[in-house]
Every structure is written in structure tokens, then in C-alpha cells.
mmCIF file of C-alpha atoms in Angstrom:
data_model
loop_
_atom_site.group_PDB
_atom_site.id
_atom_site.type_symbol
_atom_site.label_atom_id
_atom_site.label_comp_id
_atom_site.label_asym_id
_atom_site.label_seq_id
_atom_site.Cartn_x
_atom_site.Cartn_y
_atom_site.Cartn_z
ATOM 1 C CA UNK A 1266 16.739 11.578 0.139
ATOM 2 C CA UNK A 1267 13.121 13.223 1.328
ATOM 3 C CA UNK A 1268 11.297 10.228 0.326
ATOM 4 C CA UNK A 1269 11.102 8.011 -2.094
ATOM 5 C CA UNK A 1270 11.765 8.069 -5.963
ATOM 6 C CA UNK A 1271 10.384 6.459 -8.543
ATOM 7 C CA UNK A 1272 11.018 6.627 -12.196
ATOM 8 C CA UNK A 1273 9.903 6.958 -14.672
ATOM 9 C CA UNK A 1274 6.874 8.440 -13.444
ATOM 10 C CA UNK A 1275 4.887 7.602 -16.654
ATOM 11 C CA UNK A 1276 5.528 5.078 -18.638
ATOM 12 C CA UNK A 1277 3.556 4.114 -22.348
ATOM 13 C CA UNK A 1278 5.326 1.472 -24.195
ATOM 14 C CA UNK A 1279 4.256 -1.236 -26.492
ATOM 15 C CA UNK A 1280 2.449 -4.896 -26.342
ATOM 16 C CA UNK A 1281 5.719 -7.077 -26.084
ATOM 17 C CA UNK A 1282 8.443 -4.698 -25.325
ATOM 18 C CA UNK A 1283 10.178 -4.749 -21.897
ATOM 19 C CA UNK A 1284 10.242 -2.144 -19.075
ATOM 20 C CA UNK A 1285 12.306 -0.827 -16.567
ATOM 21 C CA UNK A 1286 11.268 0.727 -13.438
ATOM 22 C CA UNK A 1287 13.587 2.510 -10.723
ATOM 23 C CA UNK A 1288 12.884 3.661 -7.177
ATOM 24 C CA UNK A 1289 15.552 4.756 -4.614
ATOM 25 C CA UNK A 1290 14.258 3.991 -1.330
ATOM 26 C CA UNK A 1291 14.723 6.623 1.562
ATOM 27 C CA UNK A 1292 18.482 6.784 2.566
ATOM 28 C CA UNK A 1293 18.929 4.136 5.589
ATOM 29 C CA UNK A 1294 15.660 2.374 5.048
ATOM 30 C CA UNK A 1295 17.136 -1.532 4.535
ATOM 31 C CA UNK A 1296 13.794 -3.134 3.478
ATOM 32 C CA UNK A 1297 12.403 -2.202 0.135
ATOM 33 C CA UNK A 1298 8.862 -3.004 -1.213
ATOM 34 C CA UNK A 1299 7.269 -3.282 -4.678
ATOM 35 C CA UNK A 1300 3.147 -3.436 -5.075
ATOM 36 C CA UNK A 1301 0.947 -3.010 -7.811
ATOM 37 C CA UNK A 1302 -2.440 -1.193 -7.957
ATOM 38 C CA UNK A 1303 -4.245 -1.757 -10.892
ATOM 39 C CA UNK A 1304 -7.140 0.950 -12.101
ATOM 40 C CA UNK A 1305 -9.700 1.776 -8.965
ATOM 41 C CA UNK A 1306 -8.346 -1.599 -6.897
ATOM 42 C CA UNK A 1307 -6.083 -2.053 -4.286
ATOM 43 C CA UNK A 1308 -2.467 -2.938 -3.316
ATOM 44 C CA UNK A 1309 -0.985 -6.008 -4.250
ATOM 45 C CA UNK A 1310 2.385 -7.270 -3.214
ATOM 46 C CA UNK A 1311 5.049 -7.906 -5.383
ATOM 47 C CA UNK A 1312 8.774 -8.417 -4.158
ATOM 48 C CA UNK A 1313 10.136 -7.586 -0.756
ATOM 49 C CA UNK A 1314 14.142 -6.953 0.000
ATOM 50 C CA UNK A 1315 15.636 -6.903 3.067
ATOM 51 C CA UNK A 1316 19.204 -6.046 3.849
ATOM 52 C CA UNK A 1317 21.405 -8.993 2.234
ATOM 53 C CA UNK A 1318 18.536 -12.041 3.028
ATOM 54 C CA UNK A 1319 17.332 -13.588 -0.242
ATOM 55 C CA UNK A 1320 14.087 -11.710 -1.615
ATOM 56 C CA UNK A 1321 10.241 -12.422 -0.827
ATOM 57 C CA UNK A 1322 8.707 -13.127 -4.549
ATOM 58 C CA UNK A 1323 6.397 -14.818 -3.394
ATOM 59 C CA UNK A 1324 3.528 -11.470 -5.268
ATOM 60 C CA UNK A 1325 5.209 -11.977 -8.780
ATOM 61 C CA UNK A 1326 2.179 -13.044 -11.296
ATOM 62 C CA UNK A 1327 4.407 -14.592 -13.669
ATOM 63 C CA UNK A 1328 7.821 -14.992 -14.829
ATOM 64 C CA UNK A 1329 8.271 -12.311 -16.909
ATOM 65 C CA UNK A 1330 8.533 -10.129 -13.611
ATOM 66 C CA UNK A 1331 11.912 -9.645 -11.760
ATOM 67 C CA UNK A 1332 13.359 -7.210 -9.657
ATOM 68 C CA UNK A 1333 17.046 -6.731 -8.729
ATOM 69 C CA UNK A 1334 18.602 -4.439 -5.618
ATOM 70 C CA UNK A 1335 21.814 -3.274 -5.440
ATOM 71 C CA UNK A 1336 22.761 -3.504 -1.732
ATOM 72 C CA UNK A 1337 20.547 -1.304 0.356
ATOM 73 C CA UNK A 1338 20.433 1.600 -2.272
ATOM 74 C CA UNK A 1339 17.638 1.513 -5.895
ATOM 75 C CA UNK A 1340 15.793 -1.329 -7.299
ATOM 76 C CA UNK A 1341 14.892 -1.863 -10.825
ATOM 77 C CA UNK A 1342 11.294 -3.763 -11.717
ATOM 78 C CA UNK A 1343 11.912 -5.424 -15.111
ATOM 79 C CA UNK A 1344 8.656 -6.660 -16.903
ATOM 80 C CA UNK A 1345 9.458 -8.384 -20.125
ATOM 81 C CA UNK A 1346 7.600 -9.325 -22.703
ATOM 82 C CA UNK A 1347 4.525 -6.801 -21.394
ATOM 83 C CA UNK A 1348 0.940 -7.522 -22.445
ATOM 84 C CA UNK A 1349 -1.768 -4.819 -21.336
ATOM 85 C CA UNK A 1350 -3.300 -6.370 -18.158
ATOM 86 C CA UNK A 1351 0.463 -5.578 -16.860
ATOM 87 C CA UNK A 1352 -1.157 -1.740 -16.869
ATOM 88 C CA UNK A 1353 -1.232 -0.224 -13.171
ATOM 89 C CA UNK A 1354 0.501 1.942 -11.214
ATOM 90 C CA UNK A 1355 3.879 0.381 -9.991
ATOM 91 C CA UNK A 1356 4.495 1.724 -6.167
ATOM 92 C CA UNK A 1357 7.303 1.209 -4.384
ATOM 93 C CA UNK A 1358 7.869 1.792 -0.719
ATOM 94 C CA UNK A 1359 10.629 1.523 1.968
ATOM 95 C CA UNK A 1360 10.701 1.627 5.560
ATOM 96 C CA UNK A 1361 13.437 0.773 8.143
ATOM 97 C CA UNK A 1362 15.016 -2.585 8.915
ATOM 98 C CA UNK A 1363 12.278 -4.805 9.155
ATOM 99 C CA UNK A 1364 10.139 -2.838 10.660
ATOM 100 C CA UNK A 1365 6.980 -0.679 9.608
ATOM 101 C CA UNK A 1366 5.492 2.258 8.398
ATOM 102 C CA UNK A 1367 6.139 1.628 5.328
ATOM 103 C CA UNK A 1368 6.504 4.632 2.635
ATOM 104 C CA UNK A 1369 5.333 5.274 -0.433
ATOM 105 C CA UNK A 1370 6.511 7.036 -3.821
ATOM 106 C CA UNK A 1371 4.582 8.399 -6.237
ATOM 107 C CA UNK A 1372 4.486 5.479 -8.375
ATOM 108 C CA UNK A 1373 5.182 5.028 -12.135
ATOM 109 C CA UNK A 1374 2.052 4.535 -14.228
ATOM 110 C CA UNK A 1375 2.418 1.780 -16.825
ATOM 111 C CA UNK A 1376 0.416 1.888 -19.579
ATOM 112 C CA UNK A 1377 0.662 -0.534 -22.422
ATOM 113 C CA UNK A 1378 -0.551 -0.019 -25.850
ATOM 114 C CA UNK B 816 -1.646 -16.257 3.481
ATOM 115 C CA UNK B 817 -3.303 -13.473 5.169
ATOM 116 C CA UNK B 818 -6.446 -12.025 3.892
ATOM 117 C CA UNK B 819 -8.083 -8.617 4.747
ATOM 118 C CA UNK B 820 -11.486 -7.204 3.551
ATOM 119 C CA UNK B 821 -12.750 -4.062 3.588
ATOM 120 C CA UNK B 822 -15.848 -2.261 3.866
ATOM 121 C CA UNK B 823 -17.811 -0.142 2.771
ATOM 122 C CA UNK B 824 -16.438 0.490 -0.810
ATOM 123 C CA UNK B 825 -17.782 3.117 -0.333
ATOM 124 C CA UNK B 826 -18.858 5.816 2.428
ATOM 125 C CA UNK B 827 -20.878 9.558 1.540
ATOM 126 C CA UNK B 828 -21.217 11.250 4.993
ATOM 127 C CA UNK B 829 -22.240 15.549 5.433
ATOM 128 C CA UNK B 830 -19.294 17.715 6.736
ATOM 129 C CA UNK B 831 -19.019 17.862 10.704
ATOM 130 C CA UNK B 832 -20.271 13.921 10.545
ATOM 131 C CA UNK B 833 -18.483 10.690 11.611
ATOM 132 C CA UNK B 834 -16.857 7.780 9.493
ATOM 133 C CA UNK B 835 -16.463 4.469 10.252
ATOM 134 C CA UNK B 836 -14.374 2.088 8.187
ATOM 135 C CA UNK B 837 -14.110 -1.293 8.889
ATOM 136 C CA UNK B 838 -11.554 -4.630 8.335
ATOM 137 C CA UNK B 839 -11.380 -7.922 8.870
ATOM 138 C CA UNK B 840 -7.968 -10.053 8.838
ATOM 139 C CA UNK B 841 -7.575 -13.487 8.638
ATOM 140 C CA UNK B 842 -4.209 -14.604 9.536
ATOM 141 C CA UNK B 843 -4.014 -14.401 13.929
ATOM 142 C CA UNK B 844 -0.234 -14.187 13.285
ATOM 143 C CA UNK B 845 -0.691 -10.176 11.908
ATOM 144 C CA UNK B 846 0.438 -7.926 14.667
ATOM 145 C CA UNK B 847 1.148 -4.215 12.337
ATOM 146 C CA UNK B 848 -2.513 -2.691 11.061
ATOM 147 C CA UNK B 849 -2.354 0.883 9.423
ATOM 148 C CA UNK B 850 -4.415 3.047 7.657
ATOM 149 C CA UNK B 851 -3.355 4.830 3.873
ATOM 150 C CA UNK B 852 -5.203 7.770 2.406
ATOM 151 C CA UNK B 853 -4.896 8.245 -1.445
ATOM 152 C CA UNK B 854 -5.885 11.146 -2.940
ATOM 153 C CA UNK B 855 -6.843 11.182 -6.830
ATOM 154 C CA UNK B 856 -2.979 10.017 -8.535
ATOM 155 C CA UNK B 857 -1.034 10.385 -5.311
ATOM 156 C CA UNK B 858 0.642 8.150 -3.468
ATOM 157 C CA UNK B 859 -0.673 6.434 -0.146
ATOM 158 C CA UNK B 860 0.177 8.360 2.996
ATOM 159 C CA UNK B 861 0.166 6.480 5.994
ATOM 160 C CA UNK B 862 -2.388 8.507 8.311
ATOM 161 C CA UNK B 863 -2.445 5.943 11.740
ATOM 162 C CA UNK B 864 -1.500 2.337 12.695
ATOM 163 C CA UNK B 865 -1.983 0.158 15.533
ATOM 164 C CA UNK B 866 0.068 -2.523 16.828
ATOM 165 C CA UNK B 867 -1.258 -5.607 18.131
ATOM 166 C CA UNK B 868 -0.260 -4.670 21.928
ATOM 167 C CA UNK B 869 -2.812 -2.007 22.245
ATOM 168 C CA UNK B 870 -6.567 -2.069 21.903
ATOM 169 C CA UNK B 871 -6.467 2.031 20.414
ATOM 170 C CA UNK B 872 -5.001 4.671 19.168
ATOM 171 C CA UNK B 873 -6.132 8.247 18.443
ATOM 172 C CA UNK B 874 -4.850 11.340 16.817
ATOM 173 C CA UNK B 875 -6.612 14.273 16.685
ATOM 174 C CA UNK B 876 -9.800 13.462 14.624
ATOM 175 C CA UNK B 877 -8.824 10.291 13.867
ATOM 176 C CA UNK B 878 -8.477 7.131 15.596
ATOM 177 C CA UNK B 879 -8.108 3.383 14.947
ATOM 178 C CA UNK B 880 -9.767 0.388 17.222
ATOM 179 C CA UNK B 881 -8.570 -2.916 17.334
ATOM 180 C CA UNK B 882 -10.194 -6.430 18.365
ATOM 181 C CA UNK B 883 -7.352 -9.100 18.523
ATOM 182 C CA UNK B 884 -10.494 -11.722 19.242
ATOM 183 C CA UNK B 885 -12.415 -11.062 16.425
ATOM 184 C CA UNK B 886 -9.786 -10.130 14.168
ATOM 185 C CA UNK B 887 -11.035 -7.065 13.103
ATOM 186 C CA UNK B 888 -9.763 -3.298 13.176
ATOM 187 C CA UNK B 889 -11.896 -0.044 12.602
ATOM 188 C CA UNK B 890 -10.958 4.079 11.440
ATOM 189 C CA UNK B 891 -12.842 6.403 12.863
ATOM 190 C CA UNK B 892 -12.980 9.956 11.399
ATOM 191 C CA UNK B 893 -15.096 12.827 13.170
ATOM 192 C CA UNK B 894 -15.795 15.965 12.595
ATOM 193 C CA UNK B 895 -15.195 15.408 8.918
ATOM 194 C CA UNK B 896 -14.239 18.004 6.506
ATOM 195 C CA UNK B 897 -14.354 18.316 2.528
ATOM 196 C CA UNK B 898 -10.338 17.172 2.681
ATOM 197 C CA UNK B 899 -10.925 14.036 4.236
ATOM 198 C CA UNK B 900 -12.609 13.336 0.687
ATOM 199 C CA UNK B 901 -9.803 10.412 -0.851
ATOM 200 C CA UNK B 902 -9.836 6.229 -0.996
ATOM 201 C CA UNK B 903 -8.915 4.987 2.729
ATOM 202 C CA UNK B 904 -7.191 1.151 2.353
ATOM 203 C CA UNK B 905 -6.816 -0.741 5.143
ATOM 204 C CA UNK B 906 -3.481 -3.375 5.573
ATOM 205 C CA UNK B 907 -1.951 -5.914 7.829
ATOM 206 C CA UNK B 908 1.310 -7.484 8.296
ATOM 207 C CA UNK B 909 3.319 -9.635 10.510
ATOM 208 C CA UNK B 910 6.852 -7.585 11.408
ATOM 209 C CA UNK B 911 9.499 -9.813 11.116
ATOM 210 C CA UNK B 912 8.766 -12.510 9.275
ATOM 211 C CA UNK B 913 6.574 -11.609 6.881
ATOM 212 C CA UNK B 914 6.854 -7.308 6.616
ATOM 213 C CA UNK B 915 5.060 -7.245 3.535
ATOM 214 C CA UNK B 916 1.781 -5.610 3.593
ATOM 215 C CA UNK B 917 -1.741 -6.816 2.783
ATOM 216 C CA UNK B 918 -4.211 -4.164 1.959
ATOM 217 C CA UNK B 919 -8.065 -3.961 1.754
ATOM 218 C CA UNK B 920 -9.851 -3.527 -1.234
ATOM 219 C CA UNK B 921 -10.491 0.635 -0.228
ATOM 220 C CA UNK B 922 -13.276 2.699 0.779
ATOM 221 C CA UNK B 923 -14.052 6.112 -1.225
ATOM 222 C CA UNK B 924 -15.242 8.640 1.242
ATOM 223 C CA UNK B 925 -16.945 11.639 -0.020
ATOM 224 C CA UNK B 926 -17.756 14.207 2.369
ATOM 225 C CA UNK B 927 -20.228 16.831 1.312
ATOM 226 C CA UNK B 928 -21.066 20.246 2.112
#
């Protein structure tokens, strides 16, 4: 594609419940990056794939977060069990190989009730 | 694990002035440095980056300076104009074995008429 894709773009869901998030890096970008940028702060890392080598998860706060890749195409961001300070703006980026820029989607904003 | 700060949070210069942004890293191992722009509920657009093999870097009315020594890496903006009014976050990485990015904490710059 033109860039990358992230939904949902918005996302309001309860204390507790669990959420899905999608992006679909740009086609032929191999490395694939999830941060998180809570309200007026800046980017933290999350989750890093890269081709078929075992994922950097070394930025998840917890273990209710996980992400999953199939191949070199979309991830999905599952947060269970959410509780509100898991509110931010989920970004996702991708860039090629291992190399760098990275770049950015649009993000999905996660609020939680 | 690598560190970078950021400052000023923020920066309020008149229209036709010059910016100045500065970071700081921590980890000597970071060799990739670029610069985002986020508008108000956009995503981060990658505007300039360095590489550890050069000293600068300019386009047009921007440009970024680098001292490997020190570990610290500036943006320059001149000739500002109203649209160079967004949050500027700084970030640092070490290509190939550890992509993911480290950002700065931001600097709003408002440019006024």
C-alpha cells in the first residue's frame, strides 16, 4: 500500500474488556514497529518484528500486552484485560529490512472508559 | 538501554526567526538520529536524519548537526514560517541490532506572526 494502516482508528471500549489493534505495514517493509504515546508525551517502544527472527518485547509494560505478525504482512496488538492508564495513541510504523526511516500510521486512539 | 533527552519543551520564536532544538543520547553504540514533526492528531513524519558517519546534514531550511564526542545532535530551522508550528521529537537507534527507536520527550514550537 501508500503507507501504513492502522485500525481501528478510534477505539472506546470498557475497563476490563480486551482490544484488538491492526496495522498493515507498507508492502515490502520486513521490520514492523509498535510504540505508544500517551496524552502530550512522547514515543515509547513496544514490540519490534523483523522478517522470521523472534520479536523484540523487550517495551511491553505488562503481560496483558501481546502482539502477533503473520509473516511479513499485518500485526494485531492485543491488550487484555484493559484498565485506563492503557489510554494513548497506539502507532505503528514500518520501514525496510532492518534498516531506517521508519514510518508512521495514523495511529488508533484508545480510550478506555 | 539508550536514553535521549530533549530540550526545550518548548520553543516560541517570530516568523522569519531561527530554531534550535537540542538532544542528548546516552548509549555511544546509537549510529541512526532523525527528526519527527507531529502536527495536532497526525502521525509523525520523518522531516531529516543523520547517520553517525557524517557530522551534518541540511535540506532546504532545515538542517541537523551531530557531535559523536559529546553525544549530542541539534535541528536547526530558519527562516521559520507559521507551518513549522507542530511538536518536533527527537530519536536514536542502533541499525542492526537494536532498530527500535528511542525518542525525546518533544519540543512544541510556536511560531508567531
Amino acid at each position: 500500500g501508500a503507507g501504513v494502516s492502522q485500525s481501528p482508528s478510534n477505539k472506546v471500549t470498557e475497563k476490563g474488556k480486551d482490544v484488538e489493534l491492526r496495522c498493515d505495514p507498507i508492502s515490502g517493509h520486513t521490520a514492523l514497529y509498535w510504540y505508544r504515546q500517551r496524552l502530550g508525551q512522547g514515543l515509547e517502544f513496544l514490540i519490534y518484528f523483523q522478517g522470521n527472527s523472534a520479536p523484540d518485547k523487550s517495551g511491553l509494560p505488562s503481560d496483558r500486552f501481546s502482539a502477533e505478525r503473520t509473516g511479513e504482512s499485518v500485526s494485531t496488538l492485543t491488550i487484555q484485560r484493559t484498565q485506563q492508564e492503557d489510554s494513548a495513541v497506539y502507532l505503528c510504523a514500518s520501514s525496510l529490512v532492518d534498516a531506517q526511516p521508519q514510518h508512521f500510521g495514523d495511529g488508533t486512539r484508545l480510550s478506555i472508559l | 538501554g539508550e536514553n535521549v533527552e530533549q530540550h526545550p519543551s518548548t520553543l516560541s520564536v517570530q516568523e522569519g526567526d531561527s530554531a534550535v532544538i537540542k538532544c542528548t543520547y546516552s548509549d555511544s553504540a546509537s549510529n541512526y538520529f532523525p527528526w519527527y514533526k507531529q502536527e495536532l492528531g497526525k502521525r509523525p513524519q520523518l522531516i531529516i536524519d543523520i547517520r553517525s558517519n557524517v557530522g551534518e546534514k541540511k535540506d532546504q531550511r532545515i538542517a541537523v548537526t551531530l557531535n559523536k564526542t559529546a553525544k549530542h545532535f541539534s535541528l536547526h530551522i530558519t527562516e521559520t514560517q507559521p507551518e513549522d508550528s507542530a511538536v518536533y521529537f527527537c530519536a536514536a537507534s542502533h541499525t542492526g541490532t537494536a532498530s527500535k527507536l528511542t525518542f525525546g520527550t518533544g519540543t512544541r514550537l510556536q511560531v508567531t506572526l
